[in-house]
mmCIF file of C-alpha atoms in Angstrom:
data_model
loop_
_atom_site.group_PDB
_atom_site.id
_atom_site.type_symbol
_atom_site.label_atom_id
_atom_site.label_comp_id
_atom_site.label_asym_id
_atom_site.label_seq_id
_atom_site.Cartn_x
_atom_site.Cartn_y
_atom_site.Cartn_z
ATOM 1 C CA MET A 348 40.617 37.521 12.934
ATOM 2 C CA LEU A 349 38.630 34.480 11.744
ATOM 3 C CA ALA A 350 39.666 32.465 14.809
ATOM 4 C CA ASP A 351 38.717 35.326 17.143
ATOM 5 C CA THR A 352 35.340 35.710 15.449
ATOM 6 C CA LEU A 353 34.556 32.011 15.775
ATOM 7 C CA ALA A 354 35.563 32.088 19.442
ATOM 8 C CA ARG A 355 33.172 34.991 20.055
ATOM 9 C CA LEU A 356 30.202 33.471 18.200
ATOM 10 C CA GLN A 357 27.558 32.263 20.646
ATOM 11 C CA SER A 358 24.176 30.558 20.335
ATOM 12 C CA THR A 359 21.084 32.724 20.212
ATOM 13 C CA ASP A 360 19.018 33.391 23.355
ATOM 14 C CA ARG A 361 16.345 30.680 23.289
ATOM 15 C CA ASP A 362 15.107 31.543 26.801
ATOM 16 C CA ILE A 363 13.725 34.871 25.612
ATOM 17 C CA ALA A 364 11.395 33.205 23.091
ATOM 18 C CA GLY A 365 8.786 32.172 25.649
ATOM 19 C CA ARG A 366 8.576 35.632 27.183
ATOM 20 C CA VAL A 367 8.138 37.285 23.789
ATOM 21 C CA ALA A 368 5.514 34.718 22.776
ATOM 22 C CA ASP A 369 3.595 35.464 25.992
ATOM 23 C CA HIS A 370 3.737 39.194 25.239
ATOM 24 C CA LEU A 371 2.469 38.605 21.696
ATOM 25 C CA ASP A 372 -0.539 36.768 23.089
ATOM 26 C CA GLN A 373 -1.363 39.794 25.270
ATOM 27 C CA LEU A 374 -1.550 42.167 22.302
ATOM 28 C CA THR A 375 -4.958 43.285 21.040
ATOM 29 C CA LYS A 376 -5.471 40.550 18.455
ATOM 30 C CA PRO A 377 -6.449 36.886 18.448
ATOM 31 C CA PRO A 378 -3.410 34.745 19.380
ATOM 32 C CA GLY A 379 -1.325 33.916 16.323
ATOM 33 C CA SER A 380 -3.453 36.047 14.017
ATOM 34 C CA LEU A 381 -0.448 37.924 12.611
ATOM 35 C CA GLY A 382 1.027 34.643 11.434
ATOM 36 C CA ARG A 383 4.658 34.626 10.363
ATOM 37 C CA LEU A 384 5.103 38.194 11.562
ATOM 38 C CA GLU A 385 4.804 36.851 15.105
ATOM 39 C CA SER A 386 7.366 34.086 14.615
ATOM 40 C CA LEU A 387 9.645 36.637 12.941
ATOM 41 C CA ALA A 388 9.399 38.883 15.994
ATOM 42 C CA ILE A 389 10.379 35.977 18.234
ATOM 43 C CA THR A 390 13.313 35.126 15.967
ATOM 44 C CA LEU A 391 14.584 38.716 16.062
ATOM 45 C CA ALA A 392 14.329 38.709 19.857
ATOM 46 C CA THR A 393 16.338 35.489 20.193
ATOM 47 C CA ILE A 394 19.021 36.891 17.864
ATOM 48 C CA THR A 395 19.419 40.258 19.582
ATOM 49 C CA GLY A 396 18.706 39.109 23.134
ATOM 50 C CA GLU A 397 16.162 41.962 23.428
ATOM 51 C CA GLU A 398 12.483 41.467 24.248
ATOM 52 C CA LEU A 399 11.841 44.546 22.132
ATOM 53 C CA PRO A 400 14.441 44.016 19.393
ATOM 54 C CA ARG A 401 15.736 46.954 17.380
ATOM 55 C CA ILE A 402 16.785 46.368 13.777
ATOM 56 C CA THR A 403 17.100 49.896 12.376
ATOM 57 C CA PRO A 404 19.103 51.252 10.760
ATOM 58 C CA PRO A 405 20.028 48.380 8.461
ATOM 59 C CA GLY A 406 23.431 48.068 6.825
ATOM 60 C CA VAL A 407 23.914 46.867 3.254
ATOM 61 C CA LEU A 408 27.304 45.371 2.337
ATOM 62 C CA VAL A 409 27.932 44.730 -1.359
ATOM 63 C CA PHE A 410 31.093 42.741 -2.102
ATOM 64 C CA ALA A 411 32.543 42.855 -5.626
ATOM 65 C CA ALA A 412 34.995 40.472 -7.287
ATOM 66 C CA ASP A 413 35.774 38.857 -10.616
ATOM 67 C CA HIS A 414 35.906 35.187 -11.570
ATOM 68 C CA GLY A 415 38.451 33.586 -13.851
ATOM 69 C CA VAL A 416 35.876 31.046 -15.002
ATOM 70 C CA ALA A 417 34.190 33.878 -16.937
ATOM 71 C CA ALA A 418 36.747 33.065 -19.648
ATOM 72 C CA GLU A 419 34.744 29.878 -20.319
ATOM 73 C CA GLY A 420 31.808 31.879 -21.684
ATOM 74 C CA VAL A 421 29.418 31.057 -18.839
ATOM 75 C CA SER A 422 27.935 34.561 -18.497
ATOM 76 C CA ALA A 423 25.857 36.763 -20.770
ATOM 77 C CA PHE A 424 28.013 39.788 -19.879
ATOM 78 C CA PRO A 425 31.770 40.440 -20.226
ATOM 79 C CA GLN A 426 33.959 40.534 -17.124
ATOM 80 C CA ALA A 427 34.404 44.314 -17.455
ATOM 81 C CA VAL A 428 30.816 44.750 -16.252
ATOM 82 C CA THR A 429 31.867 43.959 -12.667
ATOM 83 C CA ALA A 430 33.978 47.112 -12.399
ATOM 84 C CA GLN A 431 31.421 49.141 -14.342
ATOM 85 C CA MET A 432 28.675 48.121 -11.955
ATOM 86 C CA VAL A 433 30.843 49.023 -8.966
ATOM 87 C CA GLY A 434 31.022 52.511 -10.454
ATOM 88 C CA ASN A 435 27.241 52.487 -10.759
ATOM 89 C CA PHE A 436 26.882 51.490 -7.108
ATOM 90 C CA VAL A 437 29.143 54.309 -5.994
ATOM 91 C CA ALA A 438 27.261 56.769 -8.200
ATOM 92 C CA GLY A 439 23.992 55.667 -6.601
ATOM 93 C CA GLY A 440 22.342 54.361 -9.766
ATOM 94 C CA ALA A 441 21.863 50.629 -9.162
ATOM 95 C CA ALA A 442 18.760 48.848 -7.894
ATOM 96 C CA ILE A 443 20.337 48.234 -4.503
ATOM 97 C CA ASN A 444 21.000 51.975 -4.154
ATOM 98 C CA VAL A 445 17.314 52.678 -4.775
ATOM 99 C CA PHE A 446 16.120 50.087 -2.274
ATOM 100 C CA ALA A 447 18.764 51.000 0.324
ATOM 101 C CA ARG A 448 17.596 54.610 0.204
ATOM 102 C CA GLN A 449 14.016 53.432 0.596
ATOM 103 C CA ILE A 450 14.771 51.639 3.871
ATOM 104 C CA GLY A 451 17.281 54.186 5.186
ATOM 105 C CA ALA A 452 20.219 51.797 5.015
ATOM 106 C CA ARG A 453 23.902 52.500 5.314
ATOM 107 C CA LEU A 454 25.430 51.170 2.085
ATOM 108 C CA GLU A 455 29.044 50.146 1.642
ATOM 109 C CA VAL A 456 30.614 48.654 -1.495
ATOM 110 C CA ILE A 457 33.752 46.583 -0.941
ATOM 111 C CA ASP A 458 36.276 45.693 -3.649
ATOM 112 C CA VAL A 459 37.512 42.317 -2.471
ATOM 113 C CA GLY A 460 38.694 41.051 -5.851
ATOM 114 C CA VAL A 461 37.764 43.129 -8.911
ATOM 115 C CA ALA A 462 40.169 42.288 -11.736
ATOM 116 C CA SER A 463 40.839 45.909 -12.663
ATOM 117 C CA GLU A 464 42.195 48.574 -10.350
ATOM 118 C CA LEU A 465 39.337 50.808 -9.236
ATOM 119 C CA SER A 466 39.875 54.516 -8.772
ATOM 120 C CA ARG A 467 40.912 55.612 -5.311
ATOM 121 C CA ASP A 468 38.970 58.831 -5.903
ATOM 122 C CA SER A 469 35.769 56.916 -5.228
ATOM 123 C CA ALA A 470 36.860 55.681 -1.815
ATOM 124 C CA ALA A 471 34.474 56.055 1.084
ATOM 125 C CA ARG A 472 34.113 59.711 2.068
ATOM 126 C CA GLY A 473 30.931 59.542 4.071
ATOM 127 C CA GLY A 474 28.702 59.648 0.995
ATOM 128 C CA GLU A 475 25.739 57.497 0.132
ATOM 129 C CA SER A 476 27.730 54.441 -0.917
ATOM 130 C CA GLY A 477 31.434 54.680 -0.346
ATOM 131 C CA LEU A 478 33.831 52.270 -1.987
ATOM 132 C CA VAL A 479 36.149 50.403 0.359
ATOM 133 C CA HIS A 480 39.354 49.014 -1.145
ATOM 134 C CA ASP A 481 40.156 45.690 0.538
ATOM 135 C CA LYS A 482 41.325 43.637 -2.431
ATOM 136 C CA VAL A 483 42.791 40.191 -1.775
ATOM 137 C CA ARG A 484 43.753 39.564 -5.411
ATOM 138 C CA ARG A 485 42.592 40.586 -8.885
ATOM 139 C CA GLY A 486 39.906 38.003 -9.398
ATOM 140 C CA THR A 487 40.065 34.264 -8.989
ATOM 141 C CA ALA A 488 41.825 31.906 -11.356
ATOM 142 C CA ASN A 489 39.786 29.945 -13.887
ATOM 143 C CA PHE A 490 38.738 26.948 -11.796
ATOM 144 C CA ALA A 491 38.208 24.932 -14.961
ATOM 145 C CA GLU A 492 42.010 24.929 -15.209
ATOM 146 C CA GLN A 493 43.324 25.381 -11.632
ATOM 147 C CA ASP A 494 42.180 26.130 -8.096
ATOM 148 C CA ALA A 495 40.273 29.396 -7.865
ATOM 149 C CA MET A 496 42.559 30.721 -5.122
ATOM 150 C CA LYS A 497 44.919 29.671 -2.371
ATOM 151 C CA ARG A 498 43.434 28.538 0.931
ATOM 152 C CA SER A 499 45.179 31.481 2.635
ATOM 153 C CA GLU A 500 43.507 33.859 0.163
ATOM 154 C CA ALA A 501 40.109 32.349 0.948
ATOM 155 C CA VAL A 502 40.712 33.068 4.635
ATOM 156 C CA GLN A 503 41.830 36.623 3.794
ATOM 157 C CA ALA A 504 38.624 37.180 1.819
ATOM 158 C CA ILE A 505 36.506 35.851 4.696
ATOM 159 C CA GLU A 506 38.248 38.340 6.955
ATOM 160 C CA VAL A 507 37.403 41.164 4.527
ATOM 161 C CA GLY A 508 33.763 40.306 5.204
ATOM 162 C CA ILE A 509 34.283 40.166 8.960
ATOM 163 C CA ARG A 510 35.867 43.634 8.892
ATOM 164 C CA ALA A 511 32.971 44.997 6.836
ATOM 165 C CA ALA A 512 30.402 43.597 9.263
ATOM 166 C CA GLU A 513 32.256 45.071 12.204
ATOM 167 C CA ARG A 514 32.424 48.489 10.500
ATOM 168 C CA ALA A 515 28.679 48.392 9.940
ATOM 169 C CA VAL A 516 27.935 47.419 13.535
ATOM 170 C CA ALA A 517 30.343 50.079 14.816
ATOM 171 C CA ALA A 518 28.459 52.629 12.680
ATOM 172 C CA GLY A 519 25.232 51.695 14.455
ATOM 173 C CA CYS A 520 23.672 49.195 12.040
ATOM 174 C CA ARG A 521 21.367 46.684 13.743
ATOM 175 C CA CYS A 522 20.625 44.378 10.812
ATOM 176 C CA LEU A 523 22.883 43.344 7.924
ATOM 177 C CA ILE A 524 21.960 42.734 4.290
ATOM 178 C CA VAL A 525 24.796 41.129 2.328
ATOM 179 C CA GLY A 526 24.940 41.497 -1.452
ATOM 180 C CA GLU A 527 27.378 40.899 -4.290
ATOM 181 C CA MET A 528 28.560 41.802 -7.762
ATOM 182 C CA GLY A 529 30.734 39.499 -9.848
ATOM 183 C CA ILE A 530 30.318 38.324 -13.404
ATOM 184 C CA ALA A 531 30.156 34.477 -13.453
ATOM 185 C CA ASN A 532 29.415 34.183 -9.735
ATOM 186 C CA THR A 533 26.358 31.980 -10.289
ATOM 187 C CA THR A 534 28.757 29.484 -11.893
ATOM 188 C CA ALA A 535 30.964 29.475 -8.803
ATOM 189 C CA SER A 536 27.926 29.295 -6.511
ATOM 190 C CA SER A 537 26.418 26.352 -8.391
ATOM 191 C CA ALA A 538 29.736 24.510 -8.288
ATOM 192 C CA MET A 539 30.120 25.046 -4.552
ATOM 193 C CA LEU A 540 26.516 24.105 -3.855
ATOM 194 C CA ALA A 541 26.874 20.854 -5.788
ATOM 195 C CA VAL A 542 29.753 19.836 -3.523
ATOM 196 C CA LEU A 543 28.116 21.129 -0.325
ATOM 197 C CA THR A 544 24.838 19.271 -0.950
ATOM 198 C CA GLY A 545 25.762 16.384 -3.255
ATOM 199 C CA GLU A 546 22.955 17.406 -5.624
ATOM 200 C CA PRO A 547 23.418 17.024 -9.407
ATOM 201 C CA VAL A 548 24.914 20.059 -11.134
ATOM 202 C CA ALA A 549 22.077 20.103 -13.689
ATOM 203 C CA ASP A 550 19.525 20.647 -10.895
ATOM 204 C CA LEU A 551 21.454 23.584 -9.444
ATOM 205 C CA THR A 552 22.544 25.561 -12.484
ATOM 206 C CA GLY A 553 20.441 28.318 -14.016
ATOM 207 C CA GLN A 554 20.768 31.060 -16.579
ATOM 208 C CA GLY A 555 22.420 33.526 -14.203
ATOM 209 C CA THR A 556 22.674 36.881 -15.975
ATOM 210 C CA GLY A 557 20.437 35.549 -18.721
ATOM 211 C CA ILE A 558 22.436 33.197 -20.900
ATOM 212 C CA PRO A 559 20.310 31.467 -23.547
ATOM 213 C CA GLU A 560 19.188 27.886 -23.057
ATOM 214 C CA SER A 561 21.673 26.832 -25.736
ATOM 215 C CA ARG A 562 24.583 27.869 -23.481
ATOM 216 C CA LEU A 563 23.204 26.427 -20.266
ATOM 217 C CA ALA A 564 24.456 22.916 -21.071
ATOM 218 C CA HIS A 565 27.947 24.349 -21.621
ATOM 219 C CA LYS A 566 27.826 26.084 -18.224
ATOM 220 C CA GLN A 567 26.831 22.823 -16.541
ATOM 221 C CA ASP A 568 29.603 20.957 -18.339
ATOM 222 C CA VAL A 569 32.217 23.490 -17.209
ATOM 223 C CA ILE A 570 31.079 23.050 -13.597
ATOM 224 C CA GLU A 571 31.037 19.264 -13.747
ATOM 225 C CA ARG A 572 34.504 19.078 -15.284
ATOM 226 C CA ALA A 573 35.859 21.527 -12.710
ATOM 227 C CA ILE A 574 34.478 19.560 -9.769
ATOM 228 C CA GLU A 575 36.034 16.389 -11.122
ATOM 229 C CA ALA A 576 39.398 18.063 -11.763
ATOM 230 C CA ARG A 577 39.596 20.057 -8.504
ATOM 231 C CA ALA A 578 38.173 17.236 -6.313
ATOM 232 C CA PRO A 579 37.268 19.438 -3.319
ATOM 233 C CA ASP A 580 36.647 17.777 0.033
ATOM 234 C CA PRO A 581 32.879 17.993 0.779
ATOM 235 C CA GLN A 582 33.643 18.024 4.523
ATOM 236 C CA ASP A 583 36.063 20.972 4.301
ATOM 237 C CA PRO A 584 34.296 24.272 3.509
ATOM 238 C CA LEU A 585 37.570 26.141 3.051
ATOM 239 C CA ASP A 586 38.762 23.543 0.551
ATOM 240 C CA ILE A 587 35.525 23.954 -1.440
ATOM 241 C CA LEU A 588 35.826 27.729 -1.289
ATOM 242 C CA SER A 589 39.465 27.866 -2.337
ATOM 243 C CA LYS A 590 39.045 25.435 -5.229
ATOM 244 C CA LEU A 591 35.689 26.529 -6.662
ATOM 245 C CA GLY A 592 34.596 29.710 -4.943
ATOM 246 C CA GLY A 593 34.768 33.445 -5.381
ATOM 247 C CA LEU A 594 36.383 36.184 -3.368
ATOM 248 C CA GLU A 595 33.077 38.004 -2.901
ATOM 249 C CA ILE A 596 31.368 34.758 -1.856
ATOM 250 C CA ALA A 597 34.081 34.244 0.764
ATOM 251 C CA ALA A 598 33.637 37.823 1.994
ATOM 252 C CA MET A 599 29.881 37.340 2.219
ATOM 253 C CA ALA A 600 30.414 34.249 4.372
ATOM 254 C CA GLY A 601 32.748 36.333 6.513
ATOM 255 C CA ALA A 602 30.119 39.055 6.901
ATOM 256 C CA TYR A 603 27.635 36.438 8.125
ATOM 257 C CA LEU A 604 30.180 35.129 10.624
ATOM 258 C CA GLY A 605 31.082 38.634 11.776
ATOM 259 C CA GLY A 606 27.473 39.756 12.077
ATOM 260 C CA ALA A 607 26.469 36.633 13.990
ATOM 261 C CA SER A 608 29.360 37.130 16.392
ATOM 262 C CA ARG A 609 27.901 40.588 17.138
ATOM 263 C CA ARG A 610 24.332 39.250 17.566
ATOM 264 C CA VAL A 611 22.984 41.110 14.551
ATOM 265 C CA PRO A 612 20.123 39.708 12.429
ATOM 266 C CA LEU A 613 21.358 38.644 8.989
ATOM 267 C CA LEU A 614 18.795 39.168 6.242
ATOM 268 C CA VAL A 615 19.794 36.768 3.457
ATOM 269 C CA ASP A 616 19.287 37.686 -0.200
ATOM 270 C CA GLY A 617 19.020 35.231 -3.112
ATOM 271 C CA PHE A 618 20.958 32.323 -4.594
ATOM 272 C CA ILE A 619 24.552 33.489 -4.216
ATOM 273 C CA ALA A 620 23.917 34.985 -0.788
ATOM 274 C CA THR A 621 22.295 31.756 0.402
ATOM 275 C CA VAL A 622 25.221 29.642 -0.831
ATOM 276 C CA ALA A 623 27.537 31.987 1.084
ATOM 277 C CA ALA A 624 25.309 31.580 4.148
ATOM 278 C CA LEU A 625 25.431 27.799 3.788
ATOM 279 C CA LEU A 626 29.218 27.989 3.620
ATOM 280 C CA ALA A 627 29.278 30.126 6.779
ATOM 281 C CA CYS A 628 27.056 27.580 8.539
ATOM 282 C CA ARG A 629 29.413 24.778 7.534
ATOM 283 C CA ILE A 630 32.256 26.775 9.097
ATOM 284 C CA ASP A 631 30.186 27.318 12.271
ATOM 285 C CA PRO A 632 26.631 25.883 12.527
ATOM 286 C CA LYS A 633 25.660 28.505 15.120
ATOM 287 C CA VAL A 634 25.362 31.055 12.300
ATOM 288 C CA ARG A 635 22.129 29.395 11.144
ATOM 289 C CA ASP A 636 20.044 30.833 13.978
ATOM 290 C CA TYR A 637 21.027 34.390 13.002
ATOM 291 C CA LEU A 638 19.683 34.044 9.439
ATOM 292 C CA VAL A 639 16.375 35.425 8.165
ATOM 293 C CA PHE A 640 15.676 34.580 4.523
ATOM 294 C CA GLY A 641 14.436 37.517 2.481
ATOM 295 C CA HIS A 642 13.184 36.027 -0.776
ATOM 296 C CA ARG A 643 13.134 33.032 -3.080
ATOM 297 C CA SER A 644 15.134 33.557 -6.276
ATOM 298 C CA ARG A 645 14.244 32.285 -9.730
ATOM 299 C CA GLU A 646 17.646 30.540 -9.898
ATOM 300 C CA PRO A 647 16.935 26.782 -9.696
ATOM 301 C CA GLY A 648 19.728 26.166 -7.222
ATOM 302 C CA HIS A 649 18.229 28.502 -4.667
ATOM 303 C CA VAL A 650 15.556 26.076 -3.519
ATOM 304 C CA HIS A 651 18.256 23.465 -2.875
ATOM 305 C CA ALA A 652 20.369 25.928 -0.898
ATOM 306 C CA LEU A 653 17.313 26.936 1.130
ATOM 307 C CA THR A 654 16.455 23.287 1.763
ATOM 308 C CA ALA A 655 19.976 22.626 3.015
ATOM 309 C CA LEU A 656 19.510 25.437 5.549
ATOM 310 C CA GLY A 657 15.851 24.821 6.358
ATOM 311 C CA GLY A 658 15.096 28.331 5.123
ATOM 312 C CA ASP A 659 11.593 29.661 4.432
ATOM 313 C CA PRO A 660 11.824 33.033 2.633
ATOM 314 C CA LEU A 661 9.524 35.940 3.397
ATOM 315 C CA LEU A 662 8.954 36.945 -0.239
ATOM 316 C CA GLU A 663 8.690 35.306 -3.644
ATOM 317 C CA LEU A 664 8.781 37.961 -6.367
ATOM 318 C CA GLY A 665 10.545 36.177 -9.220
ATOM 319 C CA LEU A 666 13.783 38.098 -8.627
ATOM 320 C CA ARG A 667 17.238 37.043 -9.824
ATOM 321 C CA LEU A 668 19.267 40.260 -9.688
ATOM 322 C CA GLY A 669 21.426 39.829 -6.605
ATOM 323 C CA GLU A 670 23.152 42.870 -5.082
ATOM 324 C CA GLY A 671 21.093 42.331 -1.900
ATOM 325 C CA THR A 672 17.944 43.671 -3.584
ATOM 326 C CA GLY A 673 15.501 40.961 -2.495
ATOM 327 C CA ALA A 674 16.627 41.192 1.117
ATOM 328 C CA ALA A 675 16.281 44.989 1.053
ATOM 329 C CA LEU A 676 12.717 44.606 -0.216
ATOM 330 C CA ALA A 677 11.967 42.200 2.654
ATOM 331 C CA PHE A 678 13.404 44.463 5.358
ATOM 332 C CA PRO A 679 10.141 46.374 6.002
ATOM 333 C CA LEU A 680 8.612 43.114 7.235
ATOM 334 C CA LEU A 681 11.298 42.902 9.931
ATOM 335 C CA GLU A 682 10.591 46.484 10.865
ATOM 336 C CA ALA A 683 6.868 45.732 11.048
ATOM 337 C CA ALA A 684 7.518 42.779 13.352
ATOM 338 C CA THR A 685 9.545 44.886 15.778
ATOM 339 C CA ARG A 686 7.049 47.765 15.723
ATOM 340 C CA MET A 687 4.234 45.329 16.434
ATOM 341 C CA LEU A 688 6.042 44.213 19.584
ATOM 342 C CA ALA A 689 6.929 47.705 20.742
ATOM 343 C CA ASP A 690 3.866 49.754 19.756
ATOM 344 C CA MET A 691 0.745 47.574 19.853
ATOM 345 C CA ALA A 692 -1.430 47.907 22.931
ATOM 346 C CA THR A 693 -2.109 44.965 25.195
ATOM 347 C CA PHE A 694 -5.623 43.959 26.173
ATOM 348 C CA ALA A 695 -4.965 45.353 29.651
ATOM 349 C CA SER A 696 -3.522 48.698 28.552
ATOM 350 C CA ALA A 697 -6.272 49.267 25.974
ATOM 351 C CA GLY A 698 -9.103 48.192 28.253
ATOM 352 C CA VAL A 699 -10.165 45.512 25.775
ATOM 353 C CA ALA A 700 -11.558 42.221 27.004
ATOM 354 C CA GLY A 701 -9.395 39.214 26.142
ATOM 355 C CA SER A 702 -10.566 35.781 25.049
ATOM 356 C CA GLU A 703 -12.559 33.709 27.518
ATOM 357 C CA GLY A 704 -10.478 30.563 27.158
ATOM 358 C CA ALA A 705 -9.439 28.104 24.535
#
């Protein structure tokens, strides 16, 4: 499935950009006066190949998995919270449920690697947020002691994400928001980002779920020792993923690959989501042109991940929750950009005189 997805992934339609830019300049406004909303409209057109791109309804994919490195005391919450929060997602009580309802999104929660066995009674039944069971293994190993997972398991987890993206597109979703739940996943993300960018671990590692400053040095030390012991190849994204990554991070990368292969805009959330996007771009650089960055997280590593991708987020609200929440909050800006293209009058149609020259 991964090989087929990569074979299908094509570059975005750059030729359409000029035509959309010309149309924007004919709308009843001074040229460029709607700022980034205009460049966003052009980006959405190049992604979809449509001069009047459609991005509703959106689909939200939340991947859940546990991390063995949680045993090192790097999180403020116990590992059991991952499964408990999955139950909260399915019940409709989490922040991402609230924001998904607000934007009319299809929401799917995918168990790709929760350590406990989740109830089959909560499987997807056409409700608000069905739970899909697609578990690769019960959490990763503690990468402070051994590789997080086998390379084959990393590929399997990527393919979980591809399947989820294809389900969403088949259900009619025209934009994907990819979120996550996994206690200790900022530790895995910081470790991967350090190898992917070569930046110092101390510059990339934050408080995650809210660990006190006194424990932050311990978290950094765990990451540094793991990188030295695992010695992942910086030029091999699957090696980095299998040695230091998470199952939900792999699935998120897969969702980006799958969505890009279907020419769907990918609205990127915060720190963990951006590291997953960077991983996907290292697997296939063409993914980059399908990414729209929703917000800038308070996690210190996020700015480095954004820099590595040349990303300029739409919002900066001081968020650090994850789940896809920041991207969901940014979605109305994408909708505004497409409605501007489709619904604004031109100077000619409105009978308004245009500018008299530069």
